[in-house]
Every structure is written in structure tokens, then in C-alpha cells.
Amino acid sequence: MKIKEIGWKKMVIFLVALFLVFQIAGSFFFYNLAIQRGPKDFLTGNADLKVSAETMEVFLNGDWLDWVDTQDFQEMDMTSKDGLELKGYYLPAKQPTEKLVILTHGYLGHAKQMGLYGQYYYEELGFNIFMPNARGHSKSGGDYYGFGWPDRLDLIDWTKQLTEKLGPKTEVVYHGLSMGAATVLMASGEQLPEQVKAIIADSPYQSVYQLFAYQMNRMFHLPAFPLLDTMSVLTKVRADYSLKEADALNAVKYATVPILYIHGNEDTFVPTDMTIELYEATKSDAELYLVDYANHGEAFVMDEAGYKSNVYSFLTSHLSLPTISPILILQR
């Protein structure tokens, strides 16, 4: 009997050890896959990121690319609170103005990709524009991706630097896409500089944990618990944030700045329901604009006139903007 008991104990110990090894190895695998800075081949060919031919044409050959190339951007530098060297690009408006938009890009993107939206703010609304590279991206330092959480504090510090440059009467708009949208929402729960007057979040996710849980099930057919929880501990050790604390849904419950939510109804990479729940949980004034037939990040291309009209209407409700005829908005 004792021999059998010893055998069972060894088997239990072996299974527990095997489980722990699997959890630890899996945590490092998924950390390196998603959070460690570097190429992300697993996204290549991902059906959830497939966009229309029209959108691909705009992304690859749109006139906004030439516009970005011909602008005389001022490169700006900032050292983050944890010592990372961050880079961004500032473009002063053609005519002096107190309006500034800070445009935050998505996962694996870079600052100047937000020129697709910057061109509208600059050419049609007459804004100063600023486009920062998130930590871990392009010329900014960092060996990990923050998915919006440490980036929210970087955004606030950029805002302070820019308002010192432009003056205390500056009116600031945050406009983010995907990870950049999560960034501006996570920032909304902080004590923002008084100059921040409005936030636009295009295709945001809720918490990083929820996003990864959705993607682990969709791409790898794995449950979130316990592997994602172990990975969260590793992320806290290596990148100083956990996947659950990086939570836009919780942040917007404390928001005081009005928020416009934008999402594509056909988004399968970040489900549209995430934005609807964010909208419903927002403490401040909030608006919701959903675009039919648009996948992740496609809303601007799939309904450019509607996108601009909704953005303009939202901004005029919270900032003093020159009047633009609705007909002119639709024609542009």
C-alpha cells in the first residue's frame, strides 16, 4: 500500500512539475510573440486583418503618403519617466492657432502612418498636429510594446511638453487608432492636463487581457486561464505592467473629457462589442459612430465623408472651430 502511495505521489509531483514547465514555457512563448519588440510574423496573412482592396490601395498608394513626405515636420524628443528616449513629429498649422491634435498609432505601426488622419486635421481644420512614436516602435526606445498602458503616461508628458511650447490656452484633441485608441482611453482615466478637450478612439480594445484572451482563442484555440495569467506575471516583471491593469474599460469610468468612439461593424480582430461596452461604461459625454462593412482600422477609408462629418460635429461641440458647411465636408 505504501509503495502504491509513493507511486501516486511521484506521479502527482511529475504532473504538477510538467504543468508548471508548460505554463512557464508558454508564458515566455506568448510574451516573445506579442510583447517583446521585434517582427511579428504570426500576423502575416491573418484573416482577421484582411482589408478591402479599396482600403489597401489607400494605405499603400494614397495621396496622404505624398502629403506626409512633403511636410516639414519638426522632430521632437522626450525622455520618459522610466528613462526611454521617445521620438515624435510636430507640424505647425499654416496659420497660427491654439488647436492641436495628438495622433497615436496602432500596434507595430509608426508615427507618420497617422498622416492619413493628420492631413484632414491640418488641411481642412487648420490644426497643429503631433504624431509620436509609441515606446518600442520606430525611433522610440524600449524593448517591449506597452499596448497603451505605459504609453498613456508618455502621452500626458508629451501633452505637457507641447502645451509649454504652444502656450497654456492650447486646446488639445487626442485621436488614436487601435492600440493608439486604447492609449488615449487609458489616459482618459488619469488627471489630464486641462488643455485636453476631446478624445477620439477609433477601433479600441478594452483591457489587454481581454484582447489577448480573444486572440488566443481565435488563433490558437487556447483558453485564457491559466496561461494568460502566468504571462501577465512575466509581463509585469519584464515590462512593468500586467495585462489586467492595462484596462481601458476601467479607465473610461473615470473619464471627464468627452469621447467619440469609432469602430467598424465587420471588425473581427478587435470585436465591435468591445467599443460598444466602452461607450456604455464611459462616465463623460460620449458618442458612438459605427461604420458598416469596415474591418479593423478601415472606418476612415470605407466612409470618409461620414467619418469627417462625425469628427467635425463632435469637435465643434467641445471646441471653438470655424464653421464648415456640411456640403463642403461631404465634398472633401
GROMACS .gro file of C-alpha atoms in nm:
model
  332
    1MET     CA    1   0.000   0.000   0.000
    2LYS     CA    2   0.280   0.235   0.089
    3ILE     CA    3   0.456   0.158  -0.240
    4LYS     CA    4   0.140   0.249  -0.431
    5GLU     CA    5   0.103   0.572  -0.234
    6ILE     CA    6   0.464   0.665  -0.313
    7GLY     CA    7   0.399   0.591  -0.679
    8TRP     CA    8   0.091   0.815  -0.686
    9LYS     CA    9   0.276   1.096  -0.510
   10LYS     CA   10   0.555   1.079  -0.766
   11MET     CA   11   0.300   1.085  -1.045
   12VAL     CA   12   0.125   1.391  -0.895
   13ILE     CA   13   0.457   1.569  -0.846
   14PHE     CA   14   0.555   1.486  -1.204
   15LEU     CA   15   0.226   1.616  -1.343
   16VAL     CA   16   0.246   1.936  -1.137
   17ALA     CA   17   0.605   1.992  -1.250
   18LEU     CA   18   0.505   1.926  -1.610
   19PHE     CA   19   0.217   2.171  -1.577
   20LEU     CA   20   0.446   2.440  -1.434
   21VAL     CA   21   0.703   2.387  -1.707
   22PHE     CA   22   0.430   2.418  -1.969
   23GLN     CA   23   0.299   2.737  -1.809
   24ILE     CA   24   0.641   2.898  -1.784
   25ALA     CA   25   0.744   2.796  -2.136
   26GLY     CA   26   0.410   2.910  -2.273
   27SER     CA   27   0.437   3.244  -2.095
   28PHE     CA   28   0.776   3.315  -2.249
   29PHE     CA   29   0.650   3.200  -2.590
   30PHE     CA   30   0.350   3.433  -2.590
   31TYR     CA   31   0.544   3.719  -2.433
   32ASN     CA   32   0.803   3.698  -2.710
   33LEU     CA   33   0.526   3.653  -2.965
   34ALA     CA   34   0.322   3.961  -2.872
   35ILE     CA   35   0.504   4.194  -2.634
   36GLN     CA   36   0.879   4.159  -2.696
   37ARG     CA   37   0.990   4.414  -2.956
   38GLY     CA   38   1.055   4.261  -3.295
   39PRO     CA   39   0.891   4.124  -3.611
   40LYS     CA   40   0.551   3.959  -3.565
   41ASP     CA   41   0.524   3.704  -3.842
   42PHE     CA   42   0.217   3.543  -3.684
   43LEU     CA   43   0.011   3.840  -3.805
   44THR     CA   44   0.114   3.790  -4.167
   45GLY     CA   45  -0.182   3.654  -4.356
   46ASN     CA   46  -0.412   3.680  -4.054
   47ALA     CA   47  -0.764   3.669  -4.196
   48ASP     CA   48  -0.891   3.898  -3.921
   49LEU     CA   49  -0.668   4.176  -4.053
   50LYS     CA   50  -0.774   4.139  -4.415
   51VAL     CA   51  -0.900   4.469  -4.552
   52SER     CA   52  -1.078   4.565  -4.871
   53ALA     CA   53  -0.889   4.632  -5.193
   54GLU     CA   54  -1.002   4.994  -5.166
   55THR     CA   55  -0.852   5.028  -4.820
   56MET     CA   56  -0.528   4.858  -4.922
   57GLU     CA   57  -0.495   5.097  -5.214
   58VAL     CA   58  -0.534   5.396  -4.982
   59PHE     CA   59  -0.290   5.252  -4.726
   60LEU     CA   60  -0.024   5.178  -4.988
   61ASN     CA   61  -0.075   5.445  -5.254
   62GLY     CA   62  -0.300   5.715  -5.110
   63ASP     CA   63  -0.217   6.082  -5.172
   64TRP     CA   64  -0.171   6.123  -4.797
   65LEU     CA   65   0.164   5.946  -4.832
   66ASP     CA   66   0.292   6.218  -5.065
   67TRP     CA   67   0.147   6.476  -4.829
   68VAL     CA   68   0.344   6.332  -4.537
   69ASP     CA   69   0.664   6.321  -4.743
   70THR     CA   70   0.638   6.687  -4.841
   71GLN     CA   71   0.571   6.829  -4.492
   72ASP     CA   72   0.845   6.994  -4.291
   73PHE     CA   73   0.797   6.807  -3.965
   74GLN     CA   74   0.992   6.908  -3.659
   75GLU     CA   75   1.136   6.603  -3.485
   76MET     CA   76   1.083   6.623  -3.109
   77ASP     CA   77   1.245   6.423  -2.830
   78MET     CA   78   1.134   6.330  -2.481
   79THR     CA   79   1.274   6.111  -2.208
   80SER     CA   80   1.003   5.905  -2.041
   81LYS     CA   81   0.976   5.878  -1.664
   82ASP     CA   82   1.146   5.539  -1.682
   83GLY     CA   83   1.431   5.664  -1.898
   84LEU     CA   84   1.331   5.574  -2.254
   85GLU     CA   85   1.414   5.811  -2.538
   86LEU     CA   86   1.094   5.880  -2.730
   87LYS     CA   87   1.052   6.050  -3.069
   88GLY     CA   88   0.766   6.239  -3.228
   89TYR     CA   89   0.686   6.471  -3.520
   90TYR     CA   90   0.530   6.815  -3.490
   91LEU     CA   91   0.386   7.020  -3.775
   92PRO     CA   92   0.272   7.376  -3.703
   93ALA     CA   93  -0.051   7.486  -3.870
   94LYS     CA   94  -0.040   7.709  -4.177
   95GLN     CA   95  -0.200   7.988  -3.977
   96PRO     CA   96  -0.141   8.048  -3.604
   97THR     CA   97  -0.394   7.853  -3.398
   98GLU     CA   98  -0.444   7.726  -3.046
   99LYS     CA   99  -0.576   7.391  -3.176
  100LEU     CA  100  -0.355   7.082  -3.151
  101VAL     CA  101  -0.430   6.718  -3.228
  102ILE     CA  102  -0.207   6.438  -3.100
  103LEU     CA  103  -0.243   6.131  -3.321
  104THR     CA  104  -0.147   5.794  -3.172
  105HIS     CA  105  -0.076   5.496  -3.397
  106GLY     CA  106  -0.153   5.126  -3.370
  107TYR     CA  107   0.041   4.814  -3.277
  108LEU     CA  108   0.358   4.766  -3.489
  109GLY     CA  109   0.287   5.097  -3.665
  110HIS     CA  110   0.475   5.423  -3.655
  111ALA     CA  111   0.401   5.790  -3.608
  112LYS     CA  112   0.379   5.908  -3.966
  113GLN     CA  113   0.119   5.645  -4.056
  114MET     CA  114  -0.123   5.870  -3.873
  115GLY     CA  115  -0.072   6.120  -4.154
  116LEU     CA  116  -0.382   5.960  -4.306
  117TYR     CA  117  -0.576   6.148  -4.038
  118GLY     CA  118  -0.326   6.428  -3.989
  119GLN     CA  119  -0.383   6.554  -4.341
  120TYR     CA  120  -0.750   6.615  -4.256
  121TYR     CA  121  -0.675   6.799  -3.933
  122TYR     CA  122  -0.402   7.007  -4.096
  123GLU     CA  123  -0.551   7.089  -4.437
  124GLU     CA  124  -0.921   7.110  -4.354
  125LEU     CA  125  -0.942   7.201  -3.986
  126GLY     CA  126  -0.627   7.410  -3.962
  127PHE     CA  127  -0.479   7.228  -3.660
  128ASN     CA  128  -0.125   7.195  -3.540
  129ILE     CA  129  -0.052   6.823  -3.546
  130PHE     CA  130   0.178   6.599  -3.345
  131MET     CA  131   0.243   6.230  -3.410
  132PRO     CA  132   0.452   6.041  -3.151
  133ASN     CA  133   0.618   5.703  -3.192
  134ALA     CA  134   0.498   5.480  -2.909
  135ARG     CA  135   0.765   5.315  -2.696
  136GLY     CA  136   0.908   5.010  -2.868
  137HIS     CA  137   0.814   5.145  -3.211
  138SER     CA  138   1.024   5.301  -3.488
  139LYS     CA  139   1.275   5.553  -3.348
  140SER     CA  140   1.144   5.540  -2.992
  141GLY     CA  141   1.330   5.337  -2.732
  142GLY     CA  142   1.205   5.033  -2.545
  143ASP     CA  143   1.233   4.658  -2.592
  144TYR     CA  144   0.865   4.583  -2.542
  145TYR     CA  145   0.523   4.703  -2.659
  146GLY     CA  146   0.311   4.875  -2.396
  147PHE     CA  147  -0.030   4.821  -2.557
  148GLY     CA  148  -0.134   5.164  -2.431
  149TRP     CA  149  -0.068   5.133  -2.059
  150PRO     CA  150   0.279   5.290  -2.010
  151ASP     CA  151   0.208   5.485  -2.328
  152ARG     CA  152  -0.080   5.669  -2.159
  153LEU     CA  153   0.168   5.841  -1.927
  154ASP     CA  154   0.401   5.916  -2.219
  155LEU     CA  155   0.106   6.078  -2.396
  156ILE     CA  156   0.034   6.301  -2.097
  157ASP     CA  157   0.401   6.402  -2.077
  158TRP     CA  158   0.405   6.482  -2.450
  159THR     CA  159   0.095   6.696  -2.393
  160LYS     CA  160   0.266   6.892  -2.118
  161GLN     CA  161   0.574   6.947  -2.333
  162LEU     CA  162   0.366   7.064  -2.628
  163THR     CA  163   0.145   7.298  -2.428
  164GLU     CA  164   0.457   7.454  -2.281
  165LYS     CA  165   0.575   7.506  -2.638
  166LEU     CA  166   0.243   7.637  -2.774
  167GLY     CA  167   0.101   7.813  -2.470
  168PRO     CA  168  -0.145   7.739  -2.188
  169LYS     CA  169  -0.450   7.833  -2.399
  170THR     CA  170  -0.386   7.544  -2.638
  171GLU     CA  171  -0.689   7.319  -2.696
  172VAL     CA  172  -0.578   6.958  -2.736
  173VAL     CA  173  -0.754   6.668  -2.905
  174TYR     CA  174  -0.636   6.307  -2.867
  175HIS     CA  175  -0.711   6.087  -3.169
  176GLY     CA  176  -0.594   5.727  -3.158
  177LEU     CA  177  -0.623   5.419  -3.377
  178SER     CA  178  -0.637   5.061  -3.242
  179MET     CA  179  -0.356   5.043  -2.981
  180GLY     CA  180  -0.340   5.421  -3.008
  181ALA     CA  181  -0.714   5.432  -2.933
  182ALA     CA  182  -0.662   5.218  -2.625
  183THR     CA  183  -0.380   5.454  -2.527
  184VAL     CA  184  -0.598   5.766  -2.534
  185LEU     CA  185  -0.876   5.585  -2.345
  186MET     CA  186  -0.637   5.461  -2.078
  187ALA     CA  187  -0.513   5.819  -2.046
  188SER     CA  188  -0.873   5.939  -2.000
  189GLY     CA  189  -0.883   5.784  -1.655
  190GLU     CA  190  -0.586   5.990  -1.540
  191GLN     CA  191  -0.578   6.353  -1.434
  192LEU     CA  192  -0.529   6.502  -1.778
  193PRO     CA  193  -0.382   6.846  -1.848
  194GLU     CA  194  -0.663   7.100  -1.855
  195GLN     CA  195  -0.586   7.171  -2.220
  196VAL     CA  196  -0.719   6.829  -2.330
  197LYS     CA  197  -1.071   6.898  -2.454
  198ALA     CA  198  -1.177   6.591  -2.653
  199ILE     CA  199  -1.078   6.230  -2.726
  200ILE     CA  200  -1.144   6.022  -3.039
  201ALA     CA  201  -1.089   5.646  -3.014
  202ASP     CA  202  -1.100   5.452  -3.342
  203SER     CA  203  -1.116   5.070  -3.305
  204PRO     CA  204  -1.010   5.042  -2.939
  205TYR     CA  205  -0.993   4.730  -2.724
  206GLN     CA  206  -1.082   4.706  -2.356
  207SER     CA  207  -0.812   4.550  -2.138
  208VAL     CA  208  -0.504   4.389  -2.287
  209TYR     CA  209  -0.603   4.071  -2.104
  210GLN     CA  210  -0.941   4.063  -2.280
  211LEU     CA  211  -0.782   4.129  -2.617
  212PHE     CA  212  -0.527   3.851  -2.573
  213ALA     CA  213  -0.791   3.612  -2.441
  214TYR     CA  214  -0.996   3.672  -2.754
  215GLN     CA  215  -0.695   3.629  -2.984
  216MET     CA  216  -0.562   3.319  -2.805
  217ASN     CA  217  -0.896   3.151  -2.855
  218ARG     CA  218  -0.932   3.268  -3.214
  219MET     CA  219  -0.577   3.200  -3.336
  220PHE     CA  220  -0.457   2.917  -3.111
  221HIS     CA  221  -0.782   2.769  -2.974
  222LEU     CA  222  -0.649   2.801  -2.619
  223PRO     CA  223  -0.833   2.917  -2.306
  224ALA     CA  224  -0.707   3.232  -2.135
  225PHE     CA  225  -0.669   3.077  -1.791
  226PRO     CA  226  -0.416   2.993  -1.657
  227LEU     CA  227  -0.161   3.056  -1.934
  228LEU     CA  228  -0.251   3.421  -1.986
  229ASP     CA  229  -0.237   3.486  -1.613
  230THR     CA  230   0.115   3.344  -1.595
  231MET     CA  231   0.214   3.554  -1.894
  232SER     CA  232   0.071   3.857  -1.716
  233VAL     CA  233   0.310   3.797  -1.425
  234LEU     CA  234   0.602   3.772  -1.668
  235THR     CA  235   0.491   4.095  -1.838
  236LYS     CA  236   0.482   4.268  -1.501
  237VAL     CA  237   0.839   4.156  -1.431
  238ARG     CA  238   0.978   4.242  -1.774
  239ALA     CA  239   0.769   4.540  -1.885
  240ASP     CA  240   0.635   4.668  -1.552
  241TYR     CA  241   0.265   4.628  -1.631
  242SER     CA  242   0.017   4.345  -1.604
  243LEU     CA  243  -0.231   4.253  -1.874
  244LYS     CA  244  -0.528   4.317  -1.647
  245GLU     CA  245  -0.420   4.657  -1.515
  246ALA     CA  246  -0.384   4.778  -1.875
  247ASP     CA  247  -0.757   4.836  -1.880
  248ALA     CA  248  -0.933   5.099  -2.090
  249LEU     CA  249  -1.276   4.984  -1.974
  250ASN     CA  250  -1.193   5.072  -1.616
  251ALA     CA  251  -1.027   5.399  -1.717
  252VAL     CA  252  -1.328   5.541  -1.901
  253LYS     CA  253  -1.537   5.501  -1.586
  254TYR     CA  254  -1.334   5.795  -1.453
  255ALA     CA  255  -1.317   6.000  -1.773
  256THR     CA  256  -1.405   6.367  -1.756
  257VAL     CA  257  -1.322   6.456  -2.117
  258PRO     CA  258  -1.583   6.383  -2.391
  259ILE     CA  259  -1.509   6.078  -2.607
  260LEU     CA  260  -1.611   5.985  -2.961
  261TYR     CA  261  -1.592   5.612  -3.028
  262ILE     CA  262  -1.549   5.483  -3.384
  263HIS     CA  263  -1.549   5.119  -3.492
  264GLY     CA  264  -1.611   4.904  -3.797
  265ASN     CA  265  -1.910   4.673  -3.778
  266GLU     CA  266  -1.715   4.396  -3.954
  267ASP     CA  267  -1.411   4.409  -3.723
  268THR     CA  268  -1.303   4.055  -3.632
  269PHE     CA  269  -0.958   4.145  -3.495
  270VAL     CA  270  -1.095   4.368  -3.217
  271PRO     CA  271  -1.467   4.289  -3.184
  272THR     CA  272  -1.706   4.580  -3.224
  273ASP     CA  273  -1.874   4.480  -2.899
  274MET     CA  274  -1.564   4.596  -2.711
  275THR     CA  275  -1.621   4.954  -2.827
  276ILE     CA  276  -1.993   4.936  -2.754
  277GLU     CA  277  -1.918   4.828  -2.396
  278LEU     CA  278  -1.659   5.104  -2.362
  279TYR     CA  279  -1.913   5.358  -2.484
  280GLU     CA  280  -2.175   5.235  -2.239
  281ALA     CA  281  -1.929   5.248  -1.947
  282THR     CA  282  -1.795   5.598  -2.017
  283LYS     CA  283  -1.858   5.848  -1.740
  284SER     CA  284  -1.806   6.160  -1.951
  285ASP     CA  285  -2.011   6.270  -2.253
  286ALA     CA  286  -1.973   6.005  -2.521
  287GLU     CA  287  -2.077   5.943  -2.880
  288LEU     CA  288  -2.066   5.625  -3.089
  289TYR     CA  289  -2.014   5.602  -3.466
  290LEU     CA  290  -2.018   5.256  -3.626
  291VAL     CA  291  -1.923   5.202  -3.989
  292ASP     CA  292  -2.085   4.924  -4.190
  293TYR     CA  293  -1.865   4.685  -4.390
  294ALA     CA  294  -1.546   4.814  -4.221
  295ASN     CA  295  -1.290   4.573  -4.074
  296HIS     CA  296  -1.023   4.672  -3.823
  297GLY     CA  297  -0.898   5.027  -3.884
  298GLU     CA  298  -1.094   5.065  -4.207
  299ALA     CA  299  -1.360   5.315  -4.096
  300PHE     CA  300  -1.192   5.625  -4.238
  301VAL     CA  301  -1.150   5.474  -4.585
  302MET     CA  302  -1.484   5.294  -4.601
  303ASP     CA  303  -1.683   5.606  -4.510
  304GLU     CA  304  -1.452   5.905  -4.535
  305ALA     CA  305  -1.732   6.161  -4.563
  306GLY     CA  306  -1.921   6.016  -4.269
  307TYR     CA  307  -1.602   5.987  -4.065
  308LYS     CA  308  -1.510   6.351  -4.121
  309SER     CA  309  -1.865   6.467  -4.059
  310ASN     CA  310  -1.887   6.282  -3.727
  311VAL     CA  311  -1.544   6.402  -3.615
  312TYR     CA  312  -1.621   6.761  -3.710
  313SER     CA  313  -1.961   6.757  -3.540
  314PHE     CA  314  -1.808   6.610  -3.225
  315LEU     CA  315  -1.523   6.861  -3.215
  316THR     CA  316  -1.749   7.161  -3.271
  317SER     CA  317  -1.948   7.051  -2.966
  318HIS     CA  318  -1.642   7.076  -2.745
  319LEU     CA  319  -1.402   7.318  -2.913
  320SER     CA  320  -1.443   7.650  -3.090
  321LEU     CA  321  -1.393   7.566  -3.458
  322PRO     CA  322  -1.461   7.768  -3.772
  323THR     CA  323  -1.792   7.681  -3.933
  324ILE     CA  324  -1.763   7.447  -4.231
  325SER     CA  325  -2.063   7.379  -4.449
  326PRO     CA  326  -2.182   7.016  -4.429
  327ILE     CA  327  -2.183   7.017  -4.810
  328LEU     CA  328  -1.817   7.111  -4.816
  329ILE     CA  329  -1.738   6.836  -4.565
  330LEU     CA  330  -1.904   6.578  -4.789
  331GLN     CA  331  -1.721   6.707  -5.095
  332ARG     CA  332  -1.376   6.691  -4.940
   0.00000   0.00000   0.00000
